[in-house]
CSV table of C-alpha atoms in Angstrom, one decimal:
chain,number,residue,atom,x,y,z
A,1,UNK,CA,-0.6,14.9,10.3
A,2,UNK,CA,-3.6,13.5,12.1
A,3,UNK,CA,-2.9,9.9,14.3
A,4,UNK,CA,-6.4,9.2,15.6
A,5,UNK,CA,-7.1,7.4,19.6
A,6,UNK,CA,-5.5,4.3,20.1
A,7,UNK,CA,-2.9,3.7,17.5
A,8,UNK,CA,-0.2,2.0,18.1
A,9,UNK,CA,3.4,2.3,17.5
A,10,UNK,CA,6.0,-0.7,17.5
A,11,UNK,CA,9.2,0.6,17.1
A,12,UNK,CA,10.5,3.2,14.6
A,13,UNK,CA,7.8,5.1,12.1
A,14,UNK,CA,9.4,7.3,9.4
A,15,UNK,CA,7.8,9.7,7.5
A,16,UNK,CA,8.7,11.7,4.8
A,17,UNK,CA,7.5,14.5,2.3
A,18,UNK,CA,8.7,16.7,0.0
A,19,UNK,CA,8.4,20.2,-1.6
A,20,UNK,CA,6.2,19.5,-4.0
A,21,UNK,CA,2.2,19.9,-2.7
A,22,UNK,CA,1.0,22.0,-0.2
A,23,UNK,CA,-0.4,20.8,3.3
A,24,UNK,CA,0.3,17.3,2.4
A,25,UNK,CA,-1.7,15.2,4.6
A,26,UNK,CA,-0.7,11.8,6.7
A,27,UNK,CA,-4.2,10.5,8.4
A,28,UNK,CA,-3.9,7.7,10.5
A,29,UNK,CA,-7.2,6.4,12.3
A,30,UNK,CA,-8.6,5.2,15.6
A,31,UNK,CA,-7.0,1.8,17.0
A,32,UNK,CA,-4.3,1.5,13.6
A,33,UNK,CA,-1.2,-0.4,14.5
A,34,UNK,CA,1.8,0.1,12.5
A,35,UNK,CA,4.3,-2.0,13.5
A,36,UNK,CA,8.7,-1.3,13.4
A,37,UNK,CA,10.4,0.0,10.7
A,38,UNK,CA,7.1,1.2,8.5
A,39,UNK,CA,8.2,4.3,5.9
A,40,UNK,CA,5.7,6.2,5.3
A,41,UNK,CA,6.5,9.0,2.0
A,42,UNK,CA,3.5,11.9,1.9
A,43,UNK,CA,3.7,14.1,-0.7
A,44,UNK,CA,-0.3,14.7,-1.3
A,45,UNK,CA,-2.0,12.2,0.6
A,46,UNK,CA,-1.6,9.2,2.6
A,47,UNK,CA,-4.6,7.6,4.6
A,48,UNK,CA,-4.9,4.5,7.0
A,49,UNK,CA,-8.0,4.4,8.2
A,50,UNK,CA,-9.5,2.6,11.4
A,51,UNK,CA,-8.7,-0.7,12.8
A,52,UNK,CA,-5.8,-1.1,10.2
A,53,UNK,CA,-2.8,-3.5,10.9
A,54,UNK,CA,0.6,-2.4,9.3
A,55,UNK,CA,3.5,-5.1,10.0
A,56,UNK,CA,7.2,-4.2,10.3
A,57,UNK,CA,9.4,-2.7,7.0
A,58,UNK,CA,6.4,-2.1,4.9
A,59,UNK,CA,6.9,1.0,2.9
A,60,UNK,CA,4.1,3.0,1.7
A,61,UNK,CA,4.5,5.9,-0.7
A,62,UNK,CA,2.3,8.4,-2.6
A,63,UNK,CA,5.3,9.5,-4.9
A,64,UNK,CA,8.0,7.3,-6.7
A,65,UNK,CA,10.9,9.4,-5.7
A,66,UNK,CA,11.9,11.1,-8.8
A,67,UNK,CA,10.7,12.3,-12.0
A,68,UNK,CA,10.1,9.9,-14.4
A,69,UNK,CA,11.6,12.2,-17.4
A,70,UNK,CA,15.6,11.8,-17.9
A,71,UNK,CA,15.2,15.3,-18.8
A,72,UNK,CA,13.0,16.2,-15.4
A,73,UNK,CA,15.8,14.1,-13.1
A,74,UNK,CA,19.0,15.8,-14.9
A,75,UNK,CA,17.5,19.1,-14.1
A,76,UNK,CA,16.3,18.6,-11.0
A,77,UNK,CA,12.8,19.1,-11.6
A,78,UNK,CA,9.6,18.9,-9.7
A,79,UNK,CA,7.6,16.2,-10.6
A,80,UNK,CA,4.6,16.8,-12.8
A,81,UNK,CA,1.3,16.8,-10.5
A,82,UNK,CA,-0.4,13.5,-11.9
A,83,UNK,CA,3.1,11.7,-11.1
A,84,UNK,CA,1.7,12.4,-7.2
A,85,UNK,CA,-1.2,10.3,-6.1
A,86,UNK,CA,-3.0,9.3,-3.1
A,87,UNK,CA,-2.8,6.5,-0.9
A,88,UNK,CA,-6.0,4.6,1.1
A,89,UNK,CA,-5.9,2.1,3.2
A,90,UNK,CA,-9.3,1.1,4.0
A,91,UNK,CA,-10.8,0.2,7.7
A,92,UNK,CA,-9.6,-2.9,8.4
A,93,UNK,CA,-7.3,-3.6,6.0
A,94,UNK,CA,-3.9,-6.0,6.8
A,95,UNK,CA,-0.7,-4.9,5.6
A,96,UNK,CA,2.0,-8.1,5.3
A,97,UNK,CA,6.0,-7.5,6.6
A,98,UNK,CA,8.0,-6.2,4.4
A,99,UNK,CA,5.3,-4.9,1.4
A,100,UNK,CA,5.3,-1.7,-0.5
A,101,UNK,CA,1.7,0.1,-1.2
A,102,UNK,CA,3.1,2.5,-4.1
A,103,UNK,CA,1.1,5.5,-5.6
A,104,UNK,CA,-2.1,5.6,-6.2
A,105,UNK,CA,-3.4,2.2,-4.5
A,106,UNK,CA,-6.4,1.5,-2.8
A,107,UNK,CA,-6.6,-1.2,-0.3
A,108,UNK,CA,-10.1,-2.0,0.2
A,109,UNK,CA,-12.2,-2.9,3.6
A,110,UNK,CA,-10.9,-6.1,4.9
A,111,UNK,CA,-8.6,-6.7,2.3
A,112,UNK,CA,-5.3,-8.6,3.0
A,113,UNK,CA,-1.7,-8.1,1.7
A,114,UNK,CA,0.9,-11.0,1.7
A,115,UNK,CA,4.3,-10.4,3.2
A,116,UNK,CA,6.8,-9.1,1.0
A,117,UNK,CA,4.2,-8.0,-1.8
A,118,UNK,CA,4.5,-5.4,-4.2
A,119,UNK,CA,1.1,-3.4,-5.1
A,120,UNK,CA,0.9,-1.1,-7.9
A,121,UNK,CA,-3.0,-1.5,-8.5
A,122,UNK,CA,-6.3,-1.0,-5.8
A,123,UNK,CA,-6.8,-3.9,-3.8
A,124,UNK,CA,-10.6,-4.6,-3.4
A,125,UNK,CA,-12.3,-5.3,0.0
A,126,UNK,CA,-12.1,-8.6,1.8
A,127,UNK,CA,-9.0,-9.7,-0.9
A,128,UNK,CA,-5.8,-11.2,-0.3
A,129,UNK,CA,-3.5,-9.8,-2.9
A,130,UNK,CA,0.3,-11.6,-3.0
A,131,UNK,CA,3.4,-11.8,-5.1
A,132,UNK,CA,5.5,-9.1,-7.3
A,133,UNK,CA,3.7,-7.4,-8.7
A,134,UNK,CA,0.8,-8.4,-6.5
A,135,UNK,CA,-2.4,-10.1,-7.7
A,136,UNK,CA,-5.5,-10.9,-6.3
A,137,UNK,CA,-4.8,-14.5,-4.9
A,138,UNK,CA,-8.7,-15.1,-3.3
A,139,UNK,CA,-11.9,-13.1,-2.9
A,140,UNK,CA,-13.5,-12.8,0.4
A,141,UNK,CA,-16.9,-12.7,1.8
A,142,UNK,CA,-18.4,-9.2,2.7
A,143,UNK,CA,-17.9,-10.8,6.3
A,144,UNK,CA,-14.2,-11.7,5.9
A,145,UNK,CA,-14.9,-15.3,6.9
A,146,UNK,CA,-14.7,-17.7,4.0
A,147,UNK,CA,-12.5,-17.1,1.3
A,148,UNK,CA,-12.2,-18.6,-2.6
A,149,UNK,CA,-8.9,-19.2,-3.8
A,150,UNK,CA,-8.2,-17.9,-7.4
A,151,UNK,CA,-7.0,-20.1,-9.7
A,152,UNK,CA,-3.5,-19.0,-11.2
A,153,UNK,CA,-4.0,-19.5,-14.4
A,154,UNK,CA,-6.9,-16.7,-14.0
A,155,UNK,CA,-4.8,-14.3,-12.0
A,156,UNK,CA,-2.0,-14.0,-14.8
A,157,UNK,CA,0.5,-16.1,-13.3
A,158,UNK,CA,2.7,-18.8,-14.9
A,159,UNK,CA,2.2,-22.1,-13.7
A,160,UNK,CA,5.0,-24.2,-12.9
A,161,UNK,CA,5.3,-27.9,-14.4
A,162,UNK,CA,8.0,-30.5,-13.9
A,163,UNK,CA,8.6,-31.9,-17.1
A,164,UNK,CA,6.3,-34.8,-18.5
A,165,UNK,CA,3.5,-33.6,-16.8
């Protein structure tokens, strides 16, 4: 585990890991905050890098917790080696209350995550992703300053009509 200069802690931070890789690694950079109640399972890989913000009860995990095979849970198996993948959070990224980042996931440069999201795929920089599952809500200059909202319709999500319109 590596917690660069600066980071800040807001309460409890738990971190877990289990048998299954060697010298899994937990890198948290220079001037990160993770705020109360963040879960962090590292099982490979798990990276926050600088100037990241974390907000209370997110949950980030490179691992889903069991075997996804009946057979590999009944027996108490160790999961298969692709059923372990890394986590990034990029420099600058903003993590919203209450989200999960799950296996595998990117979050780019920048990018923002809504409260309460779900993310299952990367993130890219200077996003806002929202929702369960999360999408990609509006893309962001380079700079972070101006923003274009997405419509929903081209993000994959049903729009809601009152009748007769």
């Amino acid at each position: 585990m590596y917690v660069g200069d600066d980071v800040r802690f807001s309460g409890a931070l738990v971190v877990t890991s289990g048998r299954f890789c060697d010298h899994p690694t937990l890198r948290i950079g220079d001037r990160a905050f993770i705020g109360d109640r963040v879960a962090i399972t590292c099982n490979r890989q798990v990276v926050i890098e600088e100037d990241v913000l974390i907000a209370s009860a997110c949950r980030i995990t490179d691992y889903d917790g069991h075997p996804a095979s009946l057979e590999q849970r009944m027996a108490n198996a160790l999961p298969a080696a692709d059923e372990i993948r890394s986590v990034r959070i990029c420099r600058g990224a903003w993590i919203g209350q209450g989200s999960l980042i799950m296996k595998g996931v990117t979050i780019g440069e920048g990018a923002i995550v809504g409260a309460h999201s779900v993310v299952t795929h990367d993130v890219p920089p200077h996003a806002v992703a929202a929702g369960v599952p999360a999408r990609i809500v509006k893309e962001g200059t380079t700079d972070g300053s101006t923003y274009r909202t997405i419509p929903a319709k081209a993000r994959g999500a049903e729009v809601c009509r009152y009748p007769g319109e």
